[in-house]
PDB file of C-alpha atoms in Angstrom:
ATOM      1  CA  UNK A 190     -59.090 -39.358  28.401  1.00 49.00           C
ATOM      2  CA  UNK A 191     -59.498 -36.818  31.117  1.00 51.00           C
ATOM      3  CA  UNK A 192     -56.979 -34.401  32.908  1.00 55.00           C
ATOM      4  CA  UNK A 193     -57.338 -32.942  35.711  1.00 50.00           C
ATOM      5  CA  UNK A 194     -55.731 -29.329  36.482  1.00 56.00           C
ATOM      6  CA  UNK A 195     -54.177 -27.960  38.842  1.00 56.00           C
ATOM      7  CA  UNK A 196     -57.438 -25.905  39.977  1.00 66.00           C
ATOM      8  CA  UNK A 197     -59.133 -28.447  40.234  1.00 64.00           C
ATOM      9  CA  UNK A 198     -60.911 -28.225  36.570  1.00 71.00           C
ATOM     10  CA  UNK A 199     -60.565 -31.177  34.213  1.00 71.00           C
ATOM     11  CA  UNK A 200     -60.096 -31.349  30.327  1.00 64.00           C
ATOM     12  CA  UNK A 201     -61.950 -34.161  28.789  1.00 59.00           C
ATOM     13  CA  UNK A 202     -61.963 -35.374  24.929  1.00 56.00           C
ATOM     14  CA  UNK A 203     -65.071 -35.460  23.812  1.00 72.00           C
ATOM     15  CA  UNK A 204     -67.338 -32.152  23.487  1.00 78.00           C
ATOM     16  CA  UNK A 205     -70.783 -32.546  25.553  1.00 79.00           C
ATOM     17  CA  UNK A 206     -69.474 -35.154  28.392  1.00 78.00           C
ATOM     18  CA  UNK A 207     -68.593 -33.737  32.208  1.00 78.00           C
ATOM     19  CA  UNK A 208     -65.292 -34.867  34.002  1.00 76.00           C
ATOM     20  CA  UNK A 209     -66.524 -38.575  34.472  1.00 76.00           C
ATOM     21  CA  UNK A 210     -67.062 -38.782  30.765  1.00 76.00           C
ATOM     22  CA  UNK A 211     -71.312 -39.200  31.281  1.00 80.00           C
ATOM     23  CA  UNK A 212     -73.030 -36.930  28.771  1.00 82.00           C
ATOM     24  CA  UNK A 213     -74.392 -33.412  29.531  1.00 84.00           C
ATOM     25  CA  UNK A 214     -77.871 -33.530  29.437  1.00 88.00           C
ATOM     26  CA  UNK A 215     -79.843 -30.225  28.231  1.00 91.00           C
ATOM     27  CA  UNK A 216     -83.745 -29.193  27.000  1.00 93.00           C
ATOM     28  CA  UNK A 217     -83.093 -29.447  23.253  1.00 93.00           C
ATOM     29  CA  UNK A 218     -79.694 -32.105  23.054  1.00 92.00           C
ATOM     30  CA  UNK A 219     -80.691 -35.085  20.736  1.00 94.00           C
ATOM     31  CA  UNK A 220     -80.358 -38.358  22.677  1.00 94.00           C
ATOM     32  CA  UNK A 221     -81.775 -41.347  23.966  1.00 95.00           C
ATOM     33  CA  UNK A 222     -83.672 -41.513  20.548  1.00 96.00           C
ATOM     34  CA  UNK A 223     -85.350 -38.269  20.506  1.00 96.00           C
ATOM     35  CA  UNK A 224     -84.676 -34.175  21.273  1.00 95.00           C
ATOM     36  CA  UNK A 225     -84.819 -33.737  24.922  1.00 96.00           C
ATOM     37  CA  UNK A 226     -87.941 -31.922  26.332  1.00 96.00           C
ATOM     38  CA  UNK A 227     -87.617 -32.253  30.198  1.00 96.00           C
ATOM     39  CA  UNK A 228     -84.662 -33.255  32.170  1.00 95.00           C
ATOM     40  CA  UNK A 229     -84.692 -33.934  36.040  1.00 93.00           C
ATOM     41  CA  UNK A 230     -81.079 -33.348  36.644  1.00 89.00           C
ATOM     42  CA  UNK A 231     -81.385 -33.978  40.169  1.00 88.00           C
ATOM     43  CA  UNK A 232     -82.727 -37.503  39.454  1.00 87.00           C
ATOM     44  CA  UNK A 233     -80.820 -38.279  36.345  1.00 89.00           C
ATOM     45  CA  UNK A 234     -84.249 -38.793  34.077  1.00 94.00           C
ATOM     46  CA  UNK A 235     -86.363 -37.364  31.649  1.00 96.00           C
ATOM     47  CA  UNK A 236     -88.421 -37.241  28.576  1.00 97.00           C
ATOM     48  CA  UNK A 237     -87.545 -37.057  24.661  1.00 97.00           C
ATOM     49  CA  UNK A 238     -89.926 -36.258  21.960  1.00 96.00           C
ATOM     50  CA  UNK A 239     -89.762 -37.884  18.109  1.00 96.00           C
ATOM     51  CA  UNK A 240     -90.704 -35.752  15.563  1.00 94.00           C
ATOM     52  CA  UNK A 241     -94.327 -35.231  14.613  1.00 92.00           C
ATOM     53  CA  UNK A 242     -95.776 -38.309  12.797  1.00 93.00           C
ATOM     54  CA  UNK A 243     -97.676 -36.054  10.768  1.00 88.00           C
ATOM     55  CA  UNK A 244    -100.461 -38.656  10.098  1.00 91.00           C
ATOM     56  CA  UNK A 245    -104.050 -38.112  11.836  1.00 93.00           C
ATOM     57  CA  UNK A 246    -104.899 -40.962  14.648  1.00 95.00           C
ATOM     58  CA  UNK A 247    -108.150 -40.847  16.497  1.00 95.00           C
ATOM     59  CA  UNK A 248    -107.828 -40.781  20.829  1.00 95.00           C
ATOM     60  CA  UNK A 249    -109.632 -44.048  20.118  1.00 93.00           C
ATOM     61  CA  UNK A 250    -113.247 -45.741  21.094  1.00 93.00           C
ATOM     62  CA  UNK A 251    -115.334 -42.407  20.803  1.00 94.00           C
ATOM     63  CA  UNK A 252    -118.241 -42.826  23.044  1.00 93.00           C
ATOM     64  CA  UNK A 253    -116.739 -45.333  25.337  1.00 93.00           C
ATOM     65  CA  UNK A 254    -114.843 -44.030  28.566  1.00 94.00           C
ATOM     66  CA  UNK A 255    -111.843 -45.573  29.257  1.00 95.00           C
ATOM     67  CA  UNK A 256    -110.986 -47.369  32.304  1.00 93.00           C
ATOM     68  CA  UNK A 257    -107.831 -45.113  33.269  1.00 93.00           C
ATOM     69  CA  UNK A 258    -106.123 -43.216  30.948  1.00 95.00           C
ATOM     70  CA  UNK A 259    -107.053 -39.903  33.072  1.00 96.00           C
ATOM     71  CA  UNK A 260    -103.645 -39.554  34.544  1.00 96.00           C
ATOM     72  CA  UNK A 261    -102.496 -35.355  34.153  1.00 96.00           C
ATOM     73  CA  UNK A 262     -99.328 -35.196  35.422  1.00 95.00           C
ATOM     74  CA  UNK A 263     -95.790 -35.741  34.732  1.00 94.00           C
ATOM     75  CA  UNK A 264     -94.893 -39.533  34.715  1.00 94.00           C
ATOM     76  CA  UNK A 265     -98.747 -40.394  33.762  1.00 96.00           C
ATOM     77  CA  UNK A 266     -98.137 -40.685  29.786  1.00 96.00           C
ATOM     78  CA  UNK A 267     -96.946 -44.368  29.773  1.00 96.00           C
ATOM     79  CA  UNK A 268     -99.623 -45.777  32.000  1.00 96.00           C
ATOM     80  CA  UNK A 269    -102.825 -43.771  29.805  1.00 97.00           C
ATOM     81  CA  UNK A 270    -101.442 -45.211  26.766  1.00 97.00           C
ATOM     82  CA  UNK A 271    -101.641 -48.784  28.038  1.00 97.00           C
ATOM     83  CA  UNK A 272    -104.992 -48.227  30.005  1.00 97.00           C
ATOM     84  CA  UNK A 273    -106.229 -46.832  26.315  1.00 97.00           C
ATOM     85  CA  UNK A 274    -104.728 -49.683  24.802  1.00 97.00           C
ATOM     86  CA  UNK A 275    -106.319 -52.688  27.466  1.00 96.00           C
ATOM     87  CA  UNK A 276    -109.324 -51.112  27.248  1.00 95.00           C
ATOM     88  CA  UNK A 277    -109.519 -49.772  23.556  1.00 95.00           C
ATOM     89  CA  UNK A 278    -110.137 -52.795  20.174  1.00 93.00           C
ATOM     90  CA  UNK A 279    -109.752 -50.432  17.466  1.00 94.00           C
ATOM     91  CA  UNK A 280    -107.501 -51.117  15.242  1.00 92.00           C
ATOM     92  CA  UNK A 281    -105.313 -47.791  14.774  1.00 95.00           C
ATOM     93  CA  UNK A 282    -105.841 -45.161  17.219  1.00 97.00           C
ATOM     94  CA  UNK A 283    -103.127 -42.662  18.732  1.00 96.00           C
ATOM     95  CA  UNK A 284    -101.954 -44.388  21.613  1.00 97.00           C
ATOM     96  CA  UNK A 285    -101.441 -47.432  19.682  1.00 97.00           C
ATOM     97  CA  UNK A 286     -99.535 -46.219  16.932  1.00 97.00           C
ATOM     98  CA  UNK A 287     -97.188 -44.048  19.683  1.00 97.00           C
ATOM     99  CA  UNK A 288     -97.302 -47.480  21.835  1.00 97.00           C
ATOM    100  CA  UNK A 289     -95.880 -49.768  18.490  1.00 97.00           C
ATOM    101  CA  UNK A 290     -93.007 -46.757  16.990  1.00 97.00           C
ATOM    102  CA  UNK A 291     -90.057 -47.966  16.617  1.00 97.00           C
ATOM    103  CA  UNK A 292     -87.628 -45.310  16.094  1.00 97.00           C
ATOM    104  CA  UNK A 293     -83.762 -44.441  16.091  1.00 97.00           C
ATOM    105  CA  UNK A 294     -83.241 -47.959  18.047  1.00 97.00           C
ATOM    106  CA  UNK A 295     -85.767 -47.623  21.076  1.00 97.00           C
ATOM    107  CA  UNK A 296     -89.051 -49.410  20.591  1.00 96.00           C
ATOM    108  CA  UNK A 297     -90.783 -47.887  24.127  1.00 96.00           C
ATOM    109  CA  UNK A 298     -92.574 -44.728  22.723  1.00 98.00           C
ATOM    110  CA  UNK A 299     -95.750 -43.458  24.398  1.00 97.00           C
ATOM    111  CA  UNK A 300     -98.574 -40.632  23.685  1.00 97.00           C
ATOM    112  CA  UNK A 301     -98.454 -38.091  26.318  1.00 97.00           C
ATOM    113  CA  UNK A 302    -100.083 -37.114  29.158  1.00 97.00           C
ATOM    114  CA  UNK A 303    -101.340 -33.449  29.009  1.00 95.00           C
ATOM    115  CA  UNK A 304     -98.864 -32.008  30.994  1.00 96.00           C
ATOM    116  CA  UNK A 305     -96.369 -33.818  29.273  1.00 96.00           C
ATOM    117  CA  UNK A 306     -97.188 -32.157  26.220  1.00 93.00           C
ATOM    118  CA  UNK A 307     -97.545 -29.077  27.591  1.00 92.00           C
ATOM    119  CA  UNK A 308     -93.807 -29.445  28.889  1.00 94.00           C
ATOM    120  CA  UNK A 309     -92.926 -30.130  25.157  1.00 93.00           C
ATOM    121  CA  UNK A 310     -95.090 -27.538  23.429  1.00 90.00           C
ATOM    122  CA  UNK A 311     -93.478 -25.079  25.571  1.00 90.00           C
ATOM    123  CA  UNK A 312     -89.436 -26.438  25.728  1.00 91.00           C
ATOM    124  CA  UNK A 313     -88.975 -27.551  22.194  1.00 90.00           C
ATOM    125  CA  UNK A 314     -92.717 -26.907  20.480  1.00 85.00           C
ATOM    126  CA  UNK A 315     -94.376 -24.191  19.315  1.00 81.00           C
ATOM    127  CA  UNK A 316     -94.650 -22.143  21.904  1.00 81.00           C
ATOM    128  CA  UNK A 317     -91.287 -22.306  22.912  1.00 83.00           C
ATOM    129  CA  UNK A 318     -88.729 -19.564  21.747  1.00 81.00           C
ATOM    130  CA  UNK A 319     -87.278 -21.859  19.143  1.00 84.00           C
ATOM    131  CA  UNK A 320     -89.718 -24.351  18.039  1.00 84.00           C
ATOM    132  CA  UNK A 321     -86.680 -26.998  18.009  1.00 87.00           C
ATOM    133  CA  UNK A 322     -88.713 -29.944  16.798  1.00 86.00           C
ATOM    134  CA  UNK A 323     -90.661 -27.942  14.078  1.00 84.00           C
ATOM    135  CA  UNK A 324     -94.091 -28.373  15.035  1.00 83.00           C
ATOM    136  CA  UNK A 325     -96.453 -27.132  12.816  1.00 81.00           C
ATOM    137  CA  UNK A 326     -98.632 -24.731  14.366  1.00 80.00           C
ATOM    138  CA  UNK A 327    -101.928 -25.043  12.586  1.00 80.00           C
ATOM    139  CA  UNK A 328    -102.132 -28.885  13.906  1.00 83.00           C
ATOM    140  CA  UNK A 329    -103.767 -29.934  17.015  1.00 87.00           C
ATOM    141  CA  UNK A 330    -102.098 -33.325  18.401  1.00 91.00           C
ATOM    142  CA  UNK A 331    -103.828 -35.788  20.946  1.00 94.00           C
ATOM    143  CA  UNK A 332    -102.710 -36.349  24.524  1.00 96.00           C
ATOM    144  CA  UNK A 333    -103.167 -39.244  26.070  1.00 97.00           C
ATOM    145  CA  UNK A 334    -105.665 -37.796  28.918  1.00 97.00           C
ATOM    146  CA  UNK A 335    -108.835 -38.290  29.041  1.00 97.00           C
ATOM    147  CA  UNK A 336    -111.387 -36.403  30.263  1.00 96.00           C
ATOM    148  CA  UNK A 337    -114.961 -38.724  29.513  1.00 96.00           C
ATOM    149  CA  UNK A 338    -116.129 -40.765  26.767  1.00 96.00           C
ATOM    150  CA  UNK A 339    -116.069 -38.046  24.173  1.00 96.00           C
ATOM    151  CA  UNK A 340    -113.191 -35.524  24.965  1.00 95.00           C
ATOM    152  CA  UNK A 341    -109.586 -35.646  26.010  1.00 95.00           C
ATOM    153  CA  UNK A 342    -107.351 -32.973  26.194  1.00 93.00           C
ATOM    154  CA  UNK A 343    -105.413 -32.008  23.023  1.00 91.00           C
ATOM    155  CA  UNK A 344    -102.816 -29.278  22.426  1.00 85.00           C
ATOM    156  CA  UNK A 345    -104.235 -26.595  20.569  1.00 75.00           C
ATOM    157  CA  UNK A 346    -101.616 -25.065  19.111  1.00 64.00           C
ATOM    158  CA  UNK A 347    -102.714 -22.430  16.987  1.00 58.00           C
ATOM    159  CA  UNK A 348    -104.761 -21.123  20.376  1.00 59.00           C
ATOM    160  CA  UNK A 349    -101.128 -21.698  22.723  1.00 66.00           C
ATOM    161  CA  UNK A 350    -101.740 -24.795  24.758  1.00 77.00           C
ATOM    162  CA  UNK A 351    -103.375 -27.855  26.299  1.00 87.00           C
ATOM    163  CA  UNK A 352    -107.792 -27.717  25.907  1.00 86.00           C
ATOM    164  CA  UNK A 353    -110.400 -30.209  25.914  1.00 90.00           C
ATOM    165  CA  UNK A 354    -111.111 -31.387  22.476  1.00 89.00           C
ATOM    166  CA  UNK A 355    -113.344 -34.458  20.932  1.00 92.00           C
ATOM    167  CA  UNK A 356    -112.070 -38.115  20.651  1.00 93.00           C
ATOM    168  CA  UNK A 357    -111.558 -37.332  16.694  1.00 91.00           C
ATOM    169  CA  UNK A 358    -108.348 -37.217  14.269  1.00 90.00           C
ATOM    170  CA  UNK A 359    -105.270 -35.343  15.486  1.00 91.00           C
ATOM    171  CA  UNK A 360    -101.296 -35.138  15.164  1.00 92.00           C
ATOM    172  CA  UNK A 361     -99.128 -37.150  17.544  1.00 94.00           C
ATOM    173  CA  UNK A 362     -96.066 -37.015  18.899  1.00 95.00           C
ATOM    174  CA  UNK A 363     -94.379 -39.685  20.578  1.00 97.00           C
ATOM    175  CA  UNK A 364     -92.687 -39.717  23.711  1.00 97.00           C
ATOM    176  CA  UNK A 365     -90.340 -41.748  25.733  1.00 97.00           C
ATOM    177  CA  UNK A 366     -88.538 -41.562  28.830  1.00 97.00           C
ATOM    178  CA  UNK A 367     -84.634 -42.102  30.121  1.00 95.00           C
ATOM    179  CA  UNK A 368     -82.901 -42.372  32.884  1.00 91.00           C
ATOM    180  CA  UNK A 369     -84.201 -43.327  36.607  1.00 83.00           C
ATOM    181  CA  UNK A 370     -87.438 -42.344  35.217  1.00 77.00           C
ATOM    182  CA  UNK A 371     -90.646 -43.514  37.756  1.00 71.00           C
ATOM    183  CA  UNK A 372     -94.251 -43.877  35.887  1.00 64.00           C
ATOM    184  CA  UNK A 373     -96.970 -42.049  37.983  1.00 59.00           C
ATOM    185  CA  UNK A 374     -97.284 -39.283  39.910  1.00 57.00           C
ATOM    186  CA  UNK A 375     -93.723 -37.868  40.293  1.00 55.00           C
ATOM    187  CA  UNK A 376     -94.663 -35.158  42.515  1.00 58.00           C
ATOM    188  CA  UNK A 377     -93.347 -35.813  46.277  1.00 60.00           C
ATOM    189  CA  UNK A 378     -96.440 -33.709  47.792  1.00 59.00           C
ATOM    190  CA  UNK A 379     -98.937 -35.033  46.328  1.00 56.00           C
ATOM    191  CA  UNK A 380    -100.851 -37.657  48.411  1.00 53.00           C
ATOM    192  CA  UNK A 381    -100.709 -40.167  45.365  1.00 51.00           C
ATOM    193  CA  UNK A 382     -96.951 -40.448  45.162  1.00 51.00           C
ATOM    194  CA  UNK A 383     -95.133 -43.009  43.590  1.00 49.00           C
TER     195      UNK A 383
END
């Protein structure tokens, strides 16, 4: 129940909720199925991480570039792992595995986009002050960006940051947005804007 004081503040119940009882969203909060990594407060979206699967998945079809799946940017995650997916007939691969999780309720999980992972590396990651969702360092974990039919980009941990690496076994962490969240390029410069 909220109250309203005389300055104009209010009191509210609940711990972590503003005056009009929505929740306060923060880098690091555990919500929407996952630890928060980016939040566009602005917008009202953003993007929460699982923990590490700690399992080694291949980018998938080594040798074979992928129509797609070469989207950088914030917002791009979603649409590489279903262009990897479409154009992939493996039967386990990275983007897969992050594309089927089902965890803490929500069942639309994605594999990164390099940037994206570079947002989460360095909010709630490794190199982040904290290391909130207790990444292991000495792993390197696939994005879902590709750069041609051998290499994507992968987060090198243990060297601080995104790099081009082969097609091979990696870590993954799976993503997901919330919110008013757009897939794309979410930049409003950018020619390519959603």
């Amino acid at each position: 129940k909220l109250q309203a004081t005389d300055s104009g503040e209010c009191t509210y119940a609940q711990d972590g909720y503003d005056c009009n009882g929505e929740l306060i969203v923060y880098v690091g909060l555990e919500a929407y199925g996952g630890m928060v990594f980016y939040y566009n407060e602005i917008g009202g979206y953003g993007l929460v991480a699982a923990p590490p699967l700690n399992e080694w998945y291949s980018f998938g079809c080594s040798g074979v570039e992928i129509s797609g799946a070469d989207g950088y940017g914030l917002g791009w995650g979603m649409q590489n792992t279903v262009d990897i997916i479409n154009d992939c007939n493996e039967s386990e691969f990275a983007a897969k595995i992050c594309y089927e999780y089902y965890y803490n309720g929500f069942e639309d999980w994605f594999l990164p986009s390099a940037e994206e992972f570079d947002l989460l590396d360095n909010s709630i990651g490794v190199n982040s002050a904290s290391n909130l969702l207790s990444v292991d360092e000495q792993h390197g974990f696939k994005t879902s960006t590709e750069i041609s039919a051998n290499q994507a980009y992968m987060c090198h941990n243990y060297s601080n940051g995104i790099g081009v690496g082969d097609k091979g076994s990696d870590n993954v962490i799976p993503i997901r947005a919330f919110g008013n969240w757009t897939q794309g390029c979410m930049d409003t410069t950018a020619c390519n804007y959603n």
